[in-house]
Short mmCIF file of C-alpha atoms and ligand atoms in Angstrom, two decimals:
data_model
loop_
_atom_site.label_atom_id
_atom_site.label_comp_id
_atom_site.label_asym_id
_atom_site.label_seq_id
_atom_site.Cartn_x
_atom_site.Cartn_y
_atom_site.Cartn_z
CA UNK A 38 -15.80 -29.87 -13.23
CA UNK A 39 -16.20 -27.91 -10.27
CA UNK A 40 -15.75 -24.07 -9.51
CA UNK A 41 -15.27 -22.28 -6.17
CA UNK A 42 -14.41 -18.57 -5.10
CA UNK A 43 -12.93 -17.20 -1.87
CA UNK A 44 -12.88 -13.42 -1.26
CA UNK A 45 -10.72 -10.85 -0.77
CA UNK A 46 -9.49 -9.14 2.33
CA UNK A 47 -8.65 -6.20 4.17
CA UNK A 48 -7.05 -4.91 7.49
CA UNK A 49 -9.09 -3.02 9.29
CA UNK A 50 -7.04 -2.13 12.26
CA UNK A 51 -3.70 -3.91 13.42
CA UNK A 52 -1.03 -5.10 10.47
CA UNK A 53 2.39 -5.79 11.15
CA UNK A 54 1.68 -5.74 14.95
CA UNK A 55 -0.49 -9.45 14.69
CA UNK A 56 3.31 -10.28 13.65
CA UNK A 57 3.74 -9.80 16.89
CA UNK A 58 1.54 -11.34 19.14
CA UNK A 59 -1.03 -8.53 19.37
CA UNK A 60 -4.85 -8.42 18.47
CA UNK A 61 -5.29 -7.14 14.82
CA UNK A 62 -9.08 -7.27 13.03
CA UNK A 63 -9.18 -8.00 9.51
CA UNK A 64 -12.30 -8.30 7.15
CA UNK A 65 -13.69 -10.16 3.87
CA UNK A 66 -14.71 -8.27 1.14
CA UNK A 67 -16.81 -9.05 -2.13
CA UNK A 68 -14.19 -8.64 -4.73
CA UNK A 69 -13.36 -12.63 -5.46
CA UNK A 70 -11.45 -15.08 -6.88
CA UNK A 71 -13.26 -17.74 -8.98
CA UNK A 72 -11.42 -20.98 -9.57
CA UNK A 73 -12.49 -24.10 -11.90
CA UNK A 74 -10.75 -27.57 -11.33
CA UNK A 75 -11.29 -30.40 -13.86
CA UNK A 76 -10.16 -34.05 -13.56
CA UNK A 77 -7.76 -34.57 -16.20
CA UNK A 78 -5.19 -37.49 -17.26
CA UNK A 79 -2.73 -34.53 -19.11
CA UNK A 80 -3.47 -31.57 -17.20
CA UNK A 81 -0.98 -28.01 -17.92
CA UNK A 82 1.01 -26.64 -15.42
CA UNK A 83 -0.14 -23.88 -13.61
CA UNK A 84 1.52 -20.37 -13.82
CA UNK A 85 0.68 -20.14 -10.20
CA UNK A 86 3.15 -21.91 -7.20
CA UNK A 87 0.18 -21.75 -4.88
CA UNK A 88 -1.92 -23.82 -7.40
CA UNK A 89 0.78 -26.41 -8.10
CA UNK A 90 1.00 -26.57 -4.24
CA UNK A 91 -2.47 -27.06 -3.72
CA UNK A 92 -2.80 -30.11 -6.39
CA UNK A 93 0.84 -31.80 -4.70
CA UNK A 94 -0.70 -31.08 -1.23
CA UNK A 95 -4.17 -32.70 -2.13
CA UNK A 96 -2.20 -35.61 -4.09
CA UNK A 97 -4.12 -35.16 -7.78
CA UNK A 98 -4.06 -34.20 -11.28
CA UNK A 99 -6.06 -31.66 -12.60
CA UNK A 100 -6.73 -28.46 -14.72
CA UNK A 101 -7.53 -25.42 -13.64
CA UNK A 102 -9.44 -22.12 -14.72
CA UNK A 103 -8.70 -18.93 -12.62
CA UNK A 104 -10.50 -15.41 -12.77
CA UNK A 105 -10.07 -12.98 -10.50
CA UNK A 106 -11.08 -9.78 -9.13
CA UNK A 107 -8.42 -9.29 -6.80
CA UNK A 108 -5.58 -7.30 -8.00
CA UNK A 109 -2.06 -9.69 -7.10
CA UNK A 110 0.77 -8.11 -4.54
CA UNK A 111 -1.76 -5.08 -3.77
CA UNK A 112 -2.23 -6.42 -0.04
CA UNK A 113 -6.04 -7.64 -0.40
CA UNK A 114 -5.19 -11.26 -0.09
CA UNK A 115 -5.71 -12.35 -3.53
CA UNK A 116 -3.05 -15.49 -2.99
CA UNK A 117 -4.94 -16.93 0.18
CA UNK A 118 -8.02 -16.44 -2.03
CA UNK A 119 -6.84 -18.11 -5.11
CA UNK A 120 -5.56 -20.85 -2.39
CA UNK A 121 -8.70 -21.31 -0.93
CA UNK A 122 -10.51 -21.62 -3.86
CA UNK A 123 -8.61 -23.79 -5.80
CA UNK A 124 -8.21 -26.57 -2.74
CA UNK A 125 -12.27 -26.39 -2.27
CA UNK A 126 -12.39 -26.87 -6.38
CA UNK A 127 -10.59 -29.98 -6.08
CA UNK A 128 -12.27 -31.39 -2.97
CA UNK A 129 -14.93 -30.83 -4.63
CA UNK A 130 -14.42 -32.13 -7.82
CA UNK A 131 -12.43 -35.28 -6.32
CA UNK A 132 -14.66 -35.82 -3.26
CA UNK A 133 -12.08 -36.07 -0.95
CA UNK A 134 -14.36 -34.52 2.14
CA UNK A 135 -12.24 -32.39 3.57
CA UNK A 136 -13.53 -29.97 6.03
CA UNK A 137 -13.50 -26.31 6.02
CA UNK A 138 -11.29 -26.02 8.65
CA UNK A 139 -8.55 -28.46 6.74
CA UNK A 140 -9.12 -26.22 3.91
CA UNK A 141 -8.22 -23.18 5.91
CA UNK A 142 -4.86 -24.97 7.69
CA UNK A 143 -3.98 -26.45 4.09
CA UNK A 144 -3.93 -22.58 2.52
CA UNK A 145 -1.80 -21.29 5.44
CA UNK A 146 0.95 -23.97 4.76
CA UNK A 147 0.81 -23.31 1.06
CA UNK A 148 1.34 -19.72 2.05
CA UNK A 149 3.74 -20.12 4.81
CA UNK A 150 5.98 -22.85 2.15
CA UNK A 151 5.78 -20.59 -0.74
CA UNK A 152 5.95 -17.17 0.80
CA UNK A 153 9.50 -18.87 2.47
CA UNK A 154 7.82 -18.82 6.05
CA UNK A 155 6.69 -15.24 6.26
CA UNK A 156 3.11 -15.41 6.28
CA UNK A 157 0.15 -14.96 9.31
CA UNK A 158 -3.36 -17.06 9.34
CA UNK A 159 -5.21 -14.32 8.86
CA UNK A 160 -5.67 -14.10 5.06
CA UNK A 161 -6.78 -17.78 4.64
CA UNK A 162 -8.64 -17.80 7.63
CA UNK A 163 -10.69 -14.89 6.67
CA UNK A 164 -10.99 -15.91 3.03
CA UNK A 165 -11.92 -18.99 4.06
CA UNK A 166 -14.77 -18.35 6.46
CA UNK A 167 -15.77 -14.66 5.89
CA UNK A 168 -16.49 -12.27 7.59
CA UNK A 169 -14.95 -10.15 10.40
CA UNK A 170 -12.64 -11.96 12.60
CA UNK A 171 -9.97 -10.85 15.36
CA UNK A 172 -6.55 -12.48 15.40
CA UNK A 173 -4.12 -12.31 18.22
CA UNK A 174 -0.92 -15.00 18.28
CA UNK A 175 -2.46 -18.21 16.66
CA UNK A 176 -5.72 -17.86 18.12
CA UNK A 177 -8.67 -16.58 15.67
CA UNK A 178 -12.12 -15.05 16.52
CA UNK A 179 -14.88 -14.21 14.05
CA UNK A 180 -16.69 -11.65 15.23
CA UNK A 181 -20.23 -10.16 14.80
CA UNK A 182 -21.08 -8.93 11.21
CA UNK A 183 -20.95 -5.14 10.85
CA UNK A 184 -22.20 -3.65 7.77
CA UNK A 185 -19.22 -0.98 7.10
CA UNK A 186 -18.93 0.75 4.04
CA UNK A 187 -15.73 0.55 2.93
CA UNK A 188 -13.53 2.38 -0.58
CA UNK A 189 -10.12 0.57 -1.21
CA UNK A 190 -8.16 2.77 -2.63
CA UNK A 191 -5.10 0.84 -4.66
CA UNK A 192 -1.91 2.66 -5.15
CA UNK A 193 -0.75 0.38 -8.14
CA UNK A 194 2.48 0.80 -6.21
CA UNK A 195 3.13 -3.79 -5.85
CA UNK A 196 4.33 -4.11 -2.63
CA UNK A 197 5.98 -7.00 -0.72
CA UNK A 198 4.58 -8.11 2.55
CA UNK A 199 7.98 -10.18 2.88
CA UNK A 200 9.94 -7.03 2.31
CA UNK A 201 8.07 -5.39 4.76
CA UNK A 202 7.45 -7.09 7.56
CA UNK A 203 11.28 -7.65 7.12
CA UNK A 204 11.92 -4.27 7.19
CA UNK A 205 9.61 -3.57 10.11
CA UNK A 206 11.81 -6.66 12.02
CA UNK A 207 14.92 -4.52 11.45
CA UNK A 208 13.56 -1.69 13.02
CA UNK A 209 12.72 -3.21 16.00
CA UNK A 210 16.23 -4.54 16.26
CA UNK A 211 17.66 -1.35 15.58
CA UNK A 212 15.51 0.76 17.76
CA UNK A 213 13.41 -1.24 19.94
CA UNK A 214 12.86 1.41 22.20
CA UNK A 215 10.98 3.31 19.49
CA UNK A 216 9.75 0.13 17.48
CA UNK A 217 7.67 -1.73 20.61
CA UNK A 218 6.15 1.05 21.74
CA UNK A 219 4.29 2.00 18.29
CA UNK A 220 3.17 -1.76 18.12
CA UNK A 221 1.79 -1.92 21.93
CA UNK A 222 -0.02 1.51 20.98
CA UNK A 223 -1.57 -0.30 17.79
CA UNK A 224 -2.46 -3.42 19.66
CA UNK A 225 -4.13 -0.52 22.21
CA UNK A 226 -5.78 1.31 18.81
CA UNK A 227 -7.36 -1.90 17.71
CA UNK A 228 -8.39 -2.75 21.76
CA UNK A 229 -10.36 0.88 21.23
CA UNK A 230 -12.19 0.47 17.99
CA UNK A 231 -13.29 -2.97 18.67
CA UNK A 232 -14.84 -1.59 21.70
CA UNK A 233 -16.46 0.67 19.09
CA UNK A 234 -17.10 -1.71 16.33
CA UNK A 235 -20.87 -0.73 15.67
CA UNK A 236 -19.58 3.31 15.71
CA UNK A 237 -18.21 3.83 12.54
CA UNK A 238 -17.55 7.53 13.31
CA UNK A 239 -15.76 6.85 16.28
CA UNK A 240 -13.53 3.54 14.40
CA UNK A 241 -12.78 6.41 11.48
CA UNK A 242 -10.73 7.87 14.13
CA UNK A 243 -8.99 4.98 15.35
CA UNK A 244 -8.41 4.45 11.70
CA UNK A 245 -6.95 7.79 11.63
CA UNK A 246 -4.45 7.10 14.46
CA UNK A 247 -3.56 3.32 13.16
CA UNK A 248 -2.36 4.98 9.95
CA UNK A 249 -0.23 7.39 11.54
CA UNK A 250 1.45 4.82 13.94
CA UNK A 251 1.88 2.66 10.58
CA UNK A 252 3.91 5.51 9.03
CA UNK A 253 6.04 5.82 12.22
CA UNK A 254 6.67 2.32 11.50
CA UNK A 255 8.09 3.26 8.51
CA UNK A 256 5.76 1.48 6.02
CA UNK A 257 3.95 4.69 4.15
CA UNK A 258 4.48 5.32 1.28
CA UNK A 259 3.53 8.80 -0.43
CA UNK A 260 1.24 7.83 -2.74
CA UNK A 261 -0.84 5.93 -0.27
CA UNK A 262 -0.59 9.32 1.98
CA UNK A 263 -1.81 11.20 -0.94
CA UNK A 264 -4.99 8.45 -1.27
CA UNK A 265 -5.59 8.76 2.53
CA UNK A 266 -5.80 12.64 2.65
CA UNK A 267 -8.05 12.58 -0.34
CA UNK A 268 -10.47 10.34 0.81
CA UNK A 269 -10.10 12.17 4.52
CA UNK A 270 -10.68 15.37 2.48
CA UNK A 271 -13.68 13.94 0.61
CA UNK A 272 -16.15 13.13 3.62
CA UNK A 273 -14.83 9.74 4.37
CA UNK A 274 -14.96 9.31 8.59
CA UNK A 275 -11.04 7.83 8.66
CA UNK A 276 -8.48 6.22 6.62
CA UNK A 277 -5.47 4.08 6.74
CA UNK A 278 -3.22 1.91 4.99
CA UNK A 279 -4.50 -1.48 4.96
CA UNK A 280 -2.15 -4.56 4.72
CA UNK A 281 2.02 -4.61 4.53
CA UNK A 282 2.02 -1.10 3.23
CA UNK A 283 4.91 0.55 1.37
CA UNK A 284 2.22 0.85 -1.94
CA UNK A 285 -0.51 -1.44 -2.23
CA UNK A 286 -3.72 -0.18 -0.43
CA UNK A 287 -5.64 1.92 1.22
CA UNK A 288 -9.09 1.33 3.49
CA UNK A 289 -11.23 4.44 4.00
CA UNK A 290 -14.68 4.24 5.92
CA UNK A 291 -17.62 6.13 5.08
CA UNK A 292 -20.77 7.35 5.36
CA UNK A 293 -23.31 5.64 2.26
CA UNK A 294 -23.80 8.73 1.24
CA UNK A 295 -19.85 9.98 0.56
CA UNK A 296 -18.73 6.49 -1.17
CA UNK A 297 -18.76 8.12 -4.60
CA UNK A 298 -17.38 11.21 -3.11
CA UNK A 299 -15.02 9.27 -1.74
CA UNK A 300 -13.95 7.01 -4.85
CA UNK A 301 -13.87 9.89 -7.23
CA UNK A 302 -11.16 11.76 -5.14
CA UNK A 303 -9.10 8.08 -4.71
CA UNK A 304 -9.69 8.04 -8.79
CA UNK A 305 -8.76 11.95 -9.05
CA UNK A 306 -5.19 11.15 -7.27
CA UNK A 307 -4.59 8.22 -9.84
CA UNK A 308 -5.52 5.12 -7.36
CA UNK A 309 -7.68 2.45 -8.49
CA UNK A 310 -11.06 3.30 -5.73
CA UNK A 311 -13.35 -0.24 -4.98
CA UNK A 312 -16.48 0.65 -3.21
CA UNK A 313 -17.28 -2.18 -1.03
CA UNK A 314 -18.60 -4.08 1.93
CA UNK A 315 -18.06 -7.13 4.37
CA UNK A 316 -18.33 -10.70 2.42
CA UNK A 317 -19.74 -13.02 5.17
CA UNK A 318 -19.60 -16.11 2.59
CA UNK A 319 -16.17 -17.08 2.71
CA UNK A 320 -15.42 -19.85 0.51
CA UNK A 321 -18.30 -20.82 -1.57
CA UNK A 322 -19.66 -23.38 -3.94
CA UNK A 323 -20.31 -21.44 -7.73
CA UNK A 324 -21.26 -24.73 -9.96
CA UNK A 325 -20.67 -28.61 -10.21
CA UNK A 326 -21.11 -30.18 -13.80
O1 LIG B 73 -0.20 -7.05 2.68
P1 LIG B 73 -1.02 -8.13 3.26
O2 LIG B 73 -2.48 -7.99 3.04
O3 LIG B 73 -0.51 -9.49 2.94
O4 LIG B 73 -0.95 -7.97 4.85
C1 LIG B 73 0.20 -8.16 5.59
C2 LIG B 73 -0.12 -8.00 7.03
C3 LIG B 73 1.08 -8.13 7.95
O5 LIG B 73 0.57 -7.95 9.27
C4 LIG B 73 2.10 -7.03 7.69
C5 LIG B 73 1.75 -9.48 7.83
C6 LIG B 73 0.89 -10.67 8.24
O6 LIG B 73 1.20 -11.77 7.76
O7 LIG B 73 -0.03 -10.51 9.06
#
């Protein structure tokens, strides 16, 4: 029997314009998903595609065990994470010795096959390796550590990134005169704040301005408004939407000090608030009986 977790994920600066081709940064976070694998001759079927994927993909039978953390369809990557885990459980557990990477590539063809093609690298990547890591096109950076302290603020709106990124594609058609401008300027926002990574005053603000380009976009939503004023309005340096958008989440950064503040007013406006911080573990070994 072996059990592995992955973590979570958030945007911090760039959605919908990694789709296409510019920079975006996105970040592991400590809310996880833990998944068990056990050799077996008669094992159930999974309730999950992703997991019956992963034991087709990996060519074995098996149980599995999942608890998670991660709220599904809220945008905080809890399908690349229950990916990730579950094809490191069964390497594990059937000593294939396969590589990190391999994990990583194997999760992002799961995603892109089940998701129907509409899926970036960036949540397996990150929930594979951790940490903070910058994406433009296919290639993928990880990127110095910073210790930001972060509230997630969920909408309980579900969301589809599919839907979405859809709708964001018919836009562009539509108006791509309006469209590609808002997408260079995020591409420039996230240029800004990663020249500003260690100044988490200064990246509140970019935050700020991300969020506002995401609503021209046209992927707001007004509950998630209502979460990103509050927080705003409770000390928090800047906030945004984090992920697909249209529900799902919201990101606010913040001084140690106002994280309470910060969740309370998330709380107060009916969101779900998680007060957290960068995951630099990635994928990670839990027990091996
Ligand atoms: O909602 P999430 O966390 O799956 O994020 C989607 C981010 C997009 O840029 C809109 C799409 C993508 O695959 O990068």
């Amino acid at each position: 029997m072996a059990t592995w977790s992955a973590p979570g994920k958030v945007f911090l600066f760039g959605e919908h314009a990694v789709v296409y081709g510019k920079p975006g940064v996105a970040m592991a976070i400590k809310p996880r998903v833990f998944v068990t694998v056990r050799k077996s001759r008669n094992p159930t079927r999974a309730k999950s595609p992703y997991i019956d994927e992963c034991f087709r993909m990996m060519g074995v039978r098996g149980s599995v065990y999942v608890h998670s953390q991660l709220q599904s369809s809220s945008g905080l990557g809890s399908s690349a994470a229950v990916t990730v885990a579950t094809l490191s459980a069964i390497n594990d557990e059937f000593n294939l010795g396969h590589t990190r990477e391999y994990v990583a590539e194997t999760a992002f063809a799961i995603e892109k096959k089940v998701q129907k093609g509409r899926a970036s690298p960036t949540d397996t990547y990150v929930c594979a390796n951790g940490g903070m890591v910058l994406i433009t096109g296919n290639s993928k950076r990880r990127l110095p550590p910073e210790n930001l302290q972060v509230v997630v603020g969920n909408t309980l709106v579900p969301h589809s990134t599919a839907k979405m990124v859809e709708q964001v594609g018919n836009l562009r058609r539509k108006h791509p005169e309006v469209a590609n401008p808002i997408l260079d300027a995020i591409g420039a926002v996230t240029l800004a704040a990663l020249h500003n990574i260690g100044n988490p005053k200064e990246l509140g603000q970019y935050m700020d301005m991300n969020h506002a380009l995401l609503e021209a976009l046209g992927v707001g939503h007004p509950v998630s408004s209502k979460l990103v004023l509050a927080a705003r309005a409770s000390g928090a340096y800047g906030a945004k939407i984090t992920g697909a958008g249209g529900g799902g989440c919201i990101i606010a950064l913040c001084p140690r000090r106002a994280k309470s503040r910060v969740a309370g007013a998330i709380e107060a406006c009916e969101g779900r608030a998680i007060i957290t911080t960068i995951d630099t573990d990635g994928a990670r070994k839990e027990k091996h009986d």
